[in-house]
PDB file of C-alpha atoms in Angstrom:
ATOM      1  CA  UNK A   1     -44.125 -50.118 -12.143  1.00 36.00           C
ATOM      2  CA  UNK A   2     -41.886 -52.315 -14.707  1.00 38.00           C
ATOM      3  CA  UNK A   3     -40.025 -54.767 -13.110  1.00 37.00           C
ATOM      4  CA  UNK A   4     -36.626 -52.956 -14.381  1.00 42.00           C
ATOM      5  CA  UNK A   5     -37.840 -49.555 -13.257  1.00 65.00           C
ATOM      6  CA  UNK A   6     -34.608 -49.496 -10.943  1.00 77.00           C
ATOM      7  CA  UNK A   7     -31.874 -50.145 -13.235  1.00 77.00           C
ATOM      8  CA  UNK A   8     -31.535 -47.240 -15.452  1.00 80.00           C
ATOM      9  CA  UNK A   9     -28.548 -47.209 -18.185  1.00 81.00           C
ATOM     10  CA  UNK A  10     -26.272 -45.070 -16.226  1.00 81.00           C
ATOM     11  CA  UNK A  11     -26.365 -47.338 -13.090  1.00 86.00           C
ATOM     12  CA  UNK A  12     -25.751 -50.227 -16.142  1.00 80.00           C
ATOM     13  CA  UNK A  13     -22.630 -48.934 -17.344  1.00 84.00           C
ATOM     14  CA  UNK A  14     -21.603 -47.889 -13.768  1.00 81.00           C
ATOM     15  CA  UNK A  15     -21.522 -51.975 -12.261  1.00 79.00           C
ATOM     16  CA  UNK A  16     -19.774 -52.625 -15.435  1.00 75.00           C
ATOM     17  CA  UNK A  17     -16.920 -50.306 -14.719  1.00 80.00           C
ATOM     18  CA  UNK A  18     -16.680 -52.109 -11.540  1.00 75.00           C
ATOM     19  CA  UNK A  19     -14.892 -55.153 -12.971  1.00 63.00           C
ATOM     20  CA  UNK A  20     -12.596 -53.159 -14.650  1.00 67.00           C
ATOM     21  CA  UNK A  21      -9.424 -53.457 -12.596  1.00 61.00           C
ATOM     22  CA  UNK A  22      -6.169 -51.182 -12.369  1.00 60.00           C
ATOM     23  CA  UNK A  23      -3.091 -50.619 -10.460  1.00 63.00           C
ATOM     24  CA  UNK A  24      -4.828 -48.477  -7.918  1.00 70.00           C
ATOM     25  CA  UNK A  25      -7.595 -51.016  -7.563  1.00 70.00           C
ATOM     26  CA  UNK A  26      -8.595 -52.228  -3.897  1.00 79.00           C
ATOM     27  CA  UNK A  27     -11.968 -53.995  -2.349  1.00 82.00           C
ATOM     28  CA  UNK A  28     -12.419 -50.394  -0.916  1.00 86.00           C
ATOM     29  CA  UNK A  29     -12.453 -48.484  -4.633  1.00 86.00           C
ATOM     30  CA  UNK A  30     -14.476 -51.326  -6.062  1.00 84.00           C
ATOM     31  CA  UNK A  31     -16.948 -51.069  -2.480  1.00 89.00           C
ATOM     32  CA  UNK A  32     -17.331 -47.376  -2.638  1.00 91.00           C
ATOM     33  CA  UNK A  33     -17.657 -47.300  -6.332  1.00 89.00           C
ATOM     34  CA  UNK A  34     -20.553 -49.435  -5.617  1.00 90.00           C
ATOM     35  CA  UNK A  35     -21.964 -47.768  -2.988  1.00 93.00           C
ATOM     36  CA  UNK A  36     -21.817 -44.394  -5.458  1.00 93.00           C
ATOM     37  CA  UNK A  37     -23.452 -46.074  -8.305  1.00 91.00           C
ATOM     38  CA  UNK A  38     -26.316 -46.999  -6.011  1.00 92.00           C
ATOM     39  CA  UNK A  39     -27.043 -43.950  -5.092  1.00 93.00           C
ATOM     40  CA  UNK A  40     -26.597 -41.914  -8.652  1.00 92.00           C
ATOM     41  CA  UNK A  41     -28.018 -44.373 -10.270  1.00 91.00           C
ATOM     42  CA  UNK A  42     -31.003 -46.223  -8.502  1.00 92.00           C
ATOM     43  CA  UNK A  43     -34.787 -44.392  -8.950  1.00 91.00           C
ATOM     44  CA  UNK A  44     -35.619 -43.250  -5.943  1.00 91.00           C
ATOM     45  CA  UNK A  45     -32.669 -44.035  -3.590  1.00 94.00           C
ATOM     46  CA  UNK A  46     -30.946 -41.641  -1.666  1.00 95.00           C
ATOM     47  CA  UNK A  47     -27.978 -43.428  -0.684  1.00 96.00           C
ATOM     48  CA  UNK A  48     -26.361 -46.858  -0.566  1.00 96.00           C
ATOM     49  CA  UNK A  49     -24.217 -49.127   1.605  1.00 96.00           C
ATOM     50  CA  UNK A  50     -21.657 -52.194   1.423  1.00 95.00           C
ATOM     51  CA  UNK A  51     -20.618 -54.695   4.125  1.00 96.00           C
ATOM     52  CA  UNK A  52     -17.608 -57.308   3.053  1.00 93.00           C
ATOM     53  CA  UNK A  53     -17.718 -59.929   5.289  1.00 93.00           C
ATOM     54  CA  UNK A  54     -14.769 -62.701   5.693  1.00 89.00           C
ATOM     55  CA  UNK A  55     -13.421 -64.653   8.337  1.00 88.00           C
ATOM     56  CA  UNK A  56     -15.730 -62.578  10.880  1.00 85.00           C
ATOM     57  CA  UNK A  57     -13.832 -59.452   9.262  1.00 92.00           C
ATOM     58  CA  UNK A  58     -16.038 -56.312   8.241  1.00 94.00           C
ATOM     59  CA  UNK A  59     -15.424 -54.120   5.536  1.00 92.00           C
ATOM     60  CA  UNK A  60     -17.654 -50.936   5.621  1.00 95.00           C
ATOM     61  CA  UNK A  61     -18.482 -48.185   2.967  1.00 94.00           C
ATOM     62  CA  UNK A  62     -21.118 -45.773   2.119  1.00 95.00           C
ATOM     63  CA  UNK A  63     -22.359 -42.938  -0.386  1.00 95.00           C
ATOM     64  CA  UNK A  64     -22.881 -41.140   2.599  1.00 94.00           C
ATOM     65  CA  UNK A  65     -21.382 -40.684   6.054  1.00 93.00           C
ATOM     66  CA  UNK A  66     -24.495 -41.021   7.907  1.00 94.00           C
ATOM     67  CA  UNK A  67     -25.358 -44.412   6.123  1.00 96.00           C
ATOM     68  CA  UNK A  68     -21.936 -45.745   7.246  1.00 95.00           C
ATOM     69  CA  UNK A  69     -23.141 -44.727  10.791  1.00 95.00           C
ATOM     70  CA  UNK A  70     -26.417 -46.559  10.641  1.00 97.00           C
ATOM     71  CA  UNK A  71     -24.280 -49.847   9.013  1.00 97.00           C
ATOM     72  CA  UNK A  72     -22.304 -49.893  11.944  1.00 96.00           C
ATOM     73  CA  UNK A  73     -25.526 -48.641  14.605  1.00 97.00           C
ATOM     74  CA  UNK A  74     -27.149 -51.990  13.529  1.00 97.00           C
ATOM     75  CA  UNK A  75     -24.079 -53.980  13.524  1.00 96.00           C
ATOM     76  CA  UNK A  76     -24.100 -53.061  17.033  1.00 96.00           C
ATOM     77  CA  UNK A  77     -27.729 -53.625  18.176  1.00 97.00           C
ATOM     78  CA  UNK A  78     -27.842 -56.580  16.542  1.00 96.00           C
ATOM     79  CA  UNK A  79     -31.078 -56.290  14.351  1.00 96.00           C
ATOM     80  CA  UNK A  80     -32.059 -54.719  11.245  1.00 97.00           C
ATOM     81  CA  UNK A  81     -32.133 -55.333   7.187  1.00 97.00           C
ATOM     82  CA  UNK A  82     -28.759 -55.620   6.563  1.00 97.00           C
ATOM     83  CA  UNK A  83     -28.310 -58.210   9.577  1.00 97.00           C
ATOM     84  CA  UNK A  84     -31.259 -60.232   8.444  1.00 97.00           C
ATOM     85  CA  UNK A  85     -30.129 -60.544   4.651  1.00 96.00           C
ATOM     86  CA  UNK A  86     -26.595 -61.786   5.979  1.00 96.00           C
ATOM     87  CA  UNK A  87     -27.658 -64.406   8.920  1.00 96.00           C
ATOM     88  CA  UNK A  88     -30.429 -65.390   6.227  1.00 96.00           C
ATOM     89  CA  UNK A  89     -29.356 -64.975   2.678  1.00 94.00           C
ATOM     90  CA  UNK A  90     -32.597 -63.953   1.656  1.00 94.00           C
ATOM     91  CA  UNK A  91     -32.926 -60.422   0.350  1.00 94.00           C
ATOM     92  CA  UNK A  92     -34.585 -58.254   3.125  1.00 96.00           C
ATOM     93  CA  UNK A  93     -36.717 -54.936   2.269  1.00 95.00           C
ATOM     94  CA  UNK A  94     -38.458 -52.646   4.722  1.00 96.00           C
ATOM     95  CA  UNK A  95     -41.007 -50.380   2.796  1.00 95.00           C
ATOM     96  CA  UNK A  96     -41.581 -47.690   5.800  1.00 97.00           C
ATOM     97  CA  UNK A  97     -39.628 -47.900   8.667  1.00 96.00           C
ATOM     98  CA  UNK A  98     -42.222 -45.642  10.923  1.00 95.00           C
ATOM     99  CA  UNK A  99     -44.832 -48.718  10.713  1.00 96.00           C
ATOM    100  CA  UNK A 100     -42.218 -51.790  10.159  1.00 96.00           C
ATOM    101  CA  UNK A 101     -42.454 -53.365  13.725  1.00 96.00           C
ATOM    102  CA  UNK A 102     -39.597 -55.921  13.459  1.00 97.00           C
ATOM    103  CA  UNK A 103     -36.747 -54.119  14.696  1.00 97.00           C
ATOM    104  CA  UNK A 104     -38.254 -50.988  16.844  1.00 96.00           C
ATOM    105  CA  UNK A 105     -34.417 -50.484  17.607  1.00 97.00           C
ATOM    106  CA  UNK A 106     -33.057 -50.048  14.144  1.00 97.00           C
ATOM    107  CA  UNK A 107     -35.837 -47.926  13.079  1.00 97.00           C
ATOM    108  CA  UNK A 108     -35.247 -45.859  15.475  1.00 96.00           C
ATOM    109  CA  UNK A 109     -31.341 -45.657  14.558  1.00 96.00           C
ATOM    110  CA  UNK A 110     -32.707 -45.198  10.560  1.00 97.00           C
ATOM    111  CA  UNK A 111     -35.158 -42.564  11.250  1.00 96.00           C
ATOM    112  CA  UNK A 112     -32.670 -40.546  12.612  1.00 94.00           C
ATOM    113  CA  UNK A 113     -30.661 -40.372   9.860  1.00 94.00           C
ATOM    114  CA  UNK A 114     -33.353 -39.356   7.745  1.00 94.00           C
ATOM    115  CA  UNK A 115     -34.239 -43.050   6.380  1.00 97.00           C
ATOM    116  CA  UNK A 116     -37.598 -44.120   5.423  1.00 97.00           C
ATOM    117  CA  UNK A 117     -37.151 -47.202   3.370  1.00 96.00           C
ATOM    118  CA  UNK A 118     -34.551 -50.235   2.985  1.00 97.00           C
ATOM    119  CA  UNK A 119     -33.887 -52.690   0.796  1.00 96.00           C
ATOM    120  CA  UNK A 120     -30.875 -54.938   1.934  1.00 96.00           C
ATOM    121  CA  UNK A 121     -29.316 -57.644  -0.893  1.00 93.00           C
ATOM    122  CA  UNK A 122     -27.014 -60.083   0.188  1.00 93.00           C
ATOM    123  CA  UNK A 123     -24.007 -61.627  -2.228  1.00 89.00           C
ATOM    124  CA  UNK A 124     -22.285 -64.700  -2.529  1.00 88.00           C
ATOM    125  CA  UNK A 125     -18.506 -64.001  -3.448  1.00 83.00           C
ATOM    126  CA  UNK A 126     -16.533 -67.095  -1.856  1.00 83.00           C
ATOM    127  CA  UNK A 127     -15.356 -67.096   0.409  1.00 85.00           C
ATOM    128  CA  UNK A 128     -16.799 -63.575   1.240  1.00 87.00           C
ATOM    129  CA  UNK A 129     -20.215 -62.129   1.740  1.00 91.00           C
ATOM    130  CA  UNK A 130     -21.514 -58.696   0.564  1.00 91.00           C
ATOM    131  CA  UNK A 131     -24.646 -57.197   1.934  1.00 95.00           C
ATOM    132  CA  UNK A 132     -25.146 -54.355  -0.230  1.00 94.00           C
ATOM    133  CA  UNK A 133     -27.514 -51.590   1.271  1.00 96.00           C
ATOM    134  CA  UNK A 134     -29.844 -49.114  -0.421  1.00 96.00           C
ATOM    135  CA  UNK A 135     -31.601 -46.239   1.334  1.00 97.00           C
ATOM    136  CA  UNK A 136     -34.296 -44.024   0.671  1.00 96.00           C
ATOM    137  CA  UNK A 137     -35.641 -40.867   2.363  1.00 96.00           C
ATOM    138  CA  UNK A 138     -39.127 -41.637   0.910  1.00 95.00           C
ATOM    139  CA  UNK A 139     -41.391 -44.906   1.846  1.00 94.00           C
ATOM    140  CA  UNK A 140     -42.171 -47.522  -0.284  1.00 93.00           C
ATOM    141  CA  UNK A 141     -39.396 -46.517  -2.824  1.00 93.00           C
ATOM    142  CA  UNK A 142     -38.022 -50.016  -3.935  1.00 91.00           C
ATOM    143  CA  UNK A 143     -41.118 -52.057  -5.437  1.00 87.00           C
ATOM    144  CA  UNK A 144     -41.168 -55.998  -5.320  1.00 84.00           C
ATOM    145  CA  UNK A 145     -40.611 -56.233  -9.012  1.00 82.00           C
ATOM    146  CA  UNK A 146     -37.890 -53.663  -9.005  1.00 84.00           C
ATOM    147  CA  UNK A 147     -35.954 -55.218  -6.413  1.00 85.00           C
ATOM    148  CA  UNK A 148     -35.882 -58.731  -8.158  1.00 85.00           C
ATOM    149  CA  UNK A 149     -33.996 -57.087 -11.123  1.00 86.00           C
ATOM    150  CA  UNK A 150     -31.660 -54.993  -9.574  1.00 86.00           C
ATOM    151  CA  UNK A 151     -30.666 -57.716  -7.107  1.00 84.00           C
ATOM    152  CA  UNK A 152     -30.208 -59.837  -9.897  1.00 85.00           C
ATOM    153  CA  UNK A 153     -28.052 -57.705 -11.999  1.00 84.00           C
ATOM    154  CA  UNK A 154     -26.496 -56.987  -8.197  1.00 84.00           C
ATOM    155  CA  UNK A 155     -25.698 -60.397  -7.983  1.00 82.00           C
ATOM    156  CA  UNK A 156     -23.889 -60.796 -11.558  1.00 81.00           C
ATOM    157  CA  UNK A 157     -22.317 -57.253 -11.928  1.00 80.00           C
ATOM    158  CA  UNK A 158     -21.390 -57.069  -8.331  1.00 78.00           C
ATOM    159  CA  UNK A 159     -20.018 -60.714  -8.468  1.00 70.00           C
ATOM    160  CA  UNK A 160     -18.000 -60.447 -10.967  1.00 75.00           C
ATOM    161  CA  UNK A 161     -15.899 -57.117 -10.041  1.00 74.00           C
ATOM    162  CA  UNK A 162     -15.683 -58.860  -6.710  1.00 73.00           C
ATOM    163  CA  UNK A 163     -14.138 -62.617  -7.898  1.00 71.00           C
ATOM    164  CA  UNK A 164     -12.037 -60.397 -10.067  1.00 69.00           C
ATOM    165  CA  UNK A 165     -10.790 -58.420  -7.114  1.00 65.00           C
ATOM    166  CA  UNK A 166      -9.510 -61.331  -4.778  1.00 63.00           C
ATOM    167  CA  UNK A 167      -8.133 -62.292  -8.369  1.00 59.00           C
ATOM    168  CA  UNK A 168      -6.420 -59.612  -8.515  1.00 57.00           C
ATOM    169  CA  UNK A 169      -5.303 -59.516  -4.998  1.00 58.00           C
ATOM    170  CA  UNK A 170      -3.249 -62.778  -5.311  1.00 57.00           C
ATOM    171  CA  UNK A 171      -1.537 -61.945  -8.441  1.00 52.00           C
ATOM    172  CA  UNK A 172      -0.778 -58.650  -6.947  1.00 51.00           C
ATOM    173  CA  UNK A 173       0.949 -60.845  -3.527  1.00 55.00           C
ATOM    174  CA  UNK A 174       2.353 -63.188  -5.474  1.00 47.00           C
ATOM    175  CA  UNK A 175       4.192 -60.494  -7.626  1.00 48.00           C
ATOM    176  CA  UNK A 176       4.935 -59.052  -4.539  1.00 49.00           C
ATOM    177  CA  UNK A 177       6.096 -62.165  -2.606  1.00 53.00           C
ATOM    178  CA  UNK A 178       8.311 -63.112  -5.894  1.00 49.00           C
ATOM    179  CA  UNK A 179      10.137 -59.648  -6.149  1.00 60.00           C
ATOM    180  CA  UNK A 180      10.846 -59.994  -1.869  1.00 58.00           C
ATOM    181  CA  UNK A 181      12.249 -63.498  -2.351  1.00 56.00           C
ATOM    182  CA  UNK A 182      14.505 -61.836  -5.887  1.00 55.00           C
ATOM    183  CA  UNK A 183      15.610 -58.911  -3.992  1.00 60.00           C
ATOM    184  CA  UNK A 184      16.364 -60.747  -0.679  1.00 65.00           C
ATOM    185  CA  UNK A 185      18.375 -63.536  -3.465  1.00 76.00           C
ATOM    186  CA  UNK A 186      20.271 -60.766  -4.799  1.00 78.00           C
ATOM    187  CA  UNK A 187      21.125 -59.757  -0.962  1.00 78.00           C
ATOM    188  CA  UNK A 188      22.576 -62.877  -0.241  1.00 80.00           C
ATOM    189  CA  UNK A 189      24.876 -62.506  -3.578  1.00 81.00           C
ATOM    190  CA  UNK A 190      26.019 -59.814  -2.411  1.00 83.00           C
ATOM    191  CA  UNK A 191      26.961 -60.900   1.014  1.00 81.00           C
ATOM    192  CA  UNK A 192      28.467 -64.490  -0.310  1.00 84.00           C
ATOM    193  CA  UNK A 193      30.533 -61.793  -2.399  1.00 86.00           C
ATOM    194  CA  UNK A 194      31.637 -59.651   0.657  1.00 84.00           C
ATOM    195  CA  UNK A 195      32.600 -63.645   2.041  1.00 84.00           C
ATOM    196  CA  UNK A 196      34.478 -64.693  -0.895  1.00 87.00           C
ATOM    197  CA  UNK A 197      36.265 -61.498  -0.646  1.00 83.00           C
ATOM    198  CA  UNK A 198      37.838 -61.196   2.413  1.00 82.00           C
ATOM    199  CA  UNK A 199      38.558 -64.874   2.943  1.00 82.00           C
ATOM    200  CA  UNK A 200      38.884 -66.297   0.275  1.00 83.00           C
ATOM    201  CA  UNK A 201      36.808 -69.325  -0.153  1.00 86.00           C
ATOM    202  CA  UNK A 202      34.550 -70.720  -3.246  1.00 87.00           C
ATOM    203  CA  UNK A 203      30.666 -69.327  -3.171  1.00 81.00           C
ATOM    204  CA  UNK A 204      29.471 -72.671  -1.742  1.00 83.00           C
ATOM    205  CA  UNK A 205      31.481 -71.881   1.671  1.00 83.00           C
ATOM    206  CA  UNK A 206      30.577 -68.361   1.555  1.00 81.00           C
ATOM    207  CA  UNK A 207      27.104 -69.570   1.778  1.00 81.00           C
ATOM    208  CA  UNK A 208      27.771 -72.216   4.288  1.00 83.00           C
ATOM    209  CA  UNK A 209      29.306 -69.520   6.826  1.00 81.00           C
ATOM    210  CA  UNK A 210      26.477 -67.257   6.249  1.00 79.00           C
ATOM    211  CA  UNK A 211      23.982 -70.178   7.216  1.00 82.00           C
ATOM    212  CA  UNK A 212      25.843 -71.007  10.089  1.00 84.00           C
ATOM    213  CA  UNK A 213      25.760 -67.597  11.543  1.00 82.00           C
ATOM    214  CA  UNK A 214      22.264 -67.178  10.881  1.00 80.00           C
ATOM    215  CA  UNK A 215      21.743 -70.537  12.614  1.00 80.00           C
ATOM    216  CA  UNK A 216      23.620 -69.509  15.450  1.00 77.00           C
ATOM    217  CA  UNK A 217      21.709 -66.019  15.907  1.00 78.00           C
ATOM    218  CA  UNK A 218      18.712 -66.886  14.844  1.00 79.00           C
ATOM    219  CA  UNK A 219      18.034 -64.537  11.977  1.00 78.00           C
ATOM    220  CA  UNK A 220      17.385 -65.457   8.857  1.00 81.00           C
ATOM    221  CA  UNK A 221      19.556 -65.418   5.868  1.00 78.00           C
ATOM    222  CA  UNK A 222      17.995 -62.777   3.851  1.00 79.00           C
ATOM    223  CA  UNK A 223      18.273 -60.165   7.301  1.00 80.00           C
ATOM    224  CA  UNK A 224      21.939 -61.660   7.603  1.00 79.00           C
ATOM    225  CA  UNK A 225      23.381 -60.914   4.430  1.00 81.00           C
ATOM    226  CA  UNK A 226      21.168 -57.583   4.544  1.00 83.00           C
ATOM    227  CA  UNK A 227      22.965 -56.554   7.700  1.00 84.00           C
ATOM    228  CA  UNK A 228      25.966 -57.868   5.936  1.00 82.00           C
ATOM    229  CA  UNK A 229      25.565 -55.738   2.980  1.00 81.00           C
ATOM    230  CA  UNK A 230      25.046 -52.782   5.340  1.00 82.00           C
ATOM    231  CA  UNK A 231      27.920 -52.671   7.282  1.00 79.00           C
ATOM    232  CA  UNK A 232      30.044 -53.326   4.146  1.00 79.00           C
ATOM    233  CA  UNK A 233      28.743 -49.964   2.922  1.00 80.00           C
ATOM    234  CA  UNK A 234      28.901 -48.208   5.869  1.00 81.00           C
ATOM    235  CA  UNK A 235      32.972 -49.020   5.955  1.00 76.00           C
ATOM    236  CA  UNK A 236      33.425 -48.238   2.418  1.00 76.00           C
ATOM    237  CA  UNK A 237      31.727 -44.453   2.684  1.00 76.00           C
ATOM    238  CA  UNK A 238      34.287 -44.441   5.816  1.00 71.00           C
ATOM    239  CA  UNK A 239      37.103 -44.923   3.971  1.00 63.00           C
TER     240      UNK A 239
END
């Protein structure tokens, strides 16, 4: 067998997609895209799996239900592929799980959901980990050669999408945090306006009043002049 037998061209242009962000874009998309790929995609594999680690925090997806359930069987048990290639770093591969005798536990979690081979490839996304997963129902279905290149182009496809996503992620709170701190500005406009208003003083008091009371309660000045704004409207619709 070729050492590329596993990467076909439609598997290719699938990781590529994967870096291609959008608006609807999450880790989860980009995971189960992943996980899909594998399992379309991959000669001989029936399924695939995805575990993003950070901070001791899991993320879990699957091309199939069952897989999800073994991910999460072996998380539990403590032994396996998948746990191996993570506490390790090393890419882990199990060619038939009915005569692998290194973790009698998970085979016997694997074998009933219909899995007869593993191959288990761990990536390096700072400051995350992804152990992706890929299954087969057959033995011996992910050759030595094989698995070199597809955890290789793994590595760099898989990578990339994923450095992109956390990316992504901080422009995407930073917009967020930006139009929070604009609309809770605009608030407080607003409620120095309400202020001025009624009694008659220059913006600079207005603003001074509305700190102290927000001192004095313990709120801050955005949910003050919020609350403000509220109650103005409330007595206007009154009226």
């Amino acid at each position: 067998m070729e050492s590329t037998a596993m990467i076909t061209p439609g598997l290719a242009r699938d990781l590529a997609t994967l870096g291609r962000l959008g608006e609807d874009t999450s880790t989860e998309t980009v995971l189960r895209g992943l996980t899909t790929a594998l399992a379309a995609g991959v000669p001989g594999c029936s399924g695939g799996s995805a575990e993003h680690w950070r901070d001791r925090r899991v993320l879990t997806s699957g091309s199939h239900s069952e897989l999800i359930t073994l991910v999460e069987g072996e998380r539990e048990i403590g032994e396996g592929p998948s746990t191996e290639a993570r506490q390790t770093g090393a890419r882990v591969a199990v060619a038939d799980v009915l005569t692998d005798t290194r973790w009698p536990r998970y085979a016997a979690l694997a074998t009933r959901c219909g899995v007869r081979s593993v191959l288990a490839v761990p990536i390096k996304v700072p400051p995350a980990l992804l152990v992706v997963g890929l299954y087969s129902v057959r033995r011996d279905a992910f050759s030595p050669q094989g698995a070199q290149s597809l955890a290789e182009m793994l590595t760099e496809q898989v990578g990339v999408a994923m450095a992109n996503m956390s990316d992504f992620d901080e422009v995407r709170t930073d917009a967020a945090q930006l139009q929070e701190a604009l609309a809770g500005r605009a608030l407080i406009d607003q409620a120095k306006g309400i202020i001025m208003q009624t009694s008659g003083c220059t913006a600079e008091a207005a603003f001074d009043e509305l700190r102290r009371i927000s001192q004095h309660h313990q709120v801050k000045v955005a949910d003050l002049a919020r609350l403000l704004v509220e109650e103005h409207q409330r007595k206007n619709r009154r009226r």
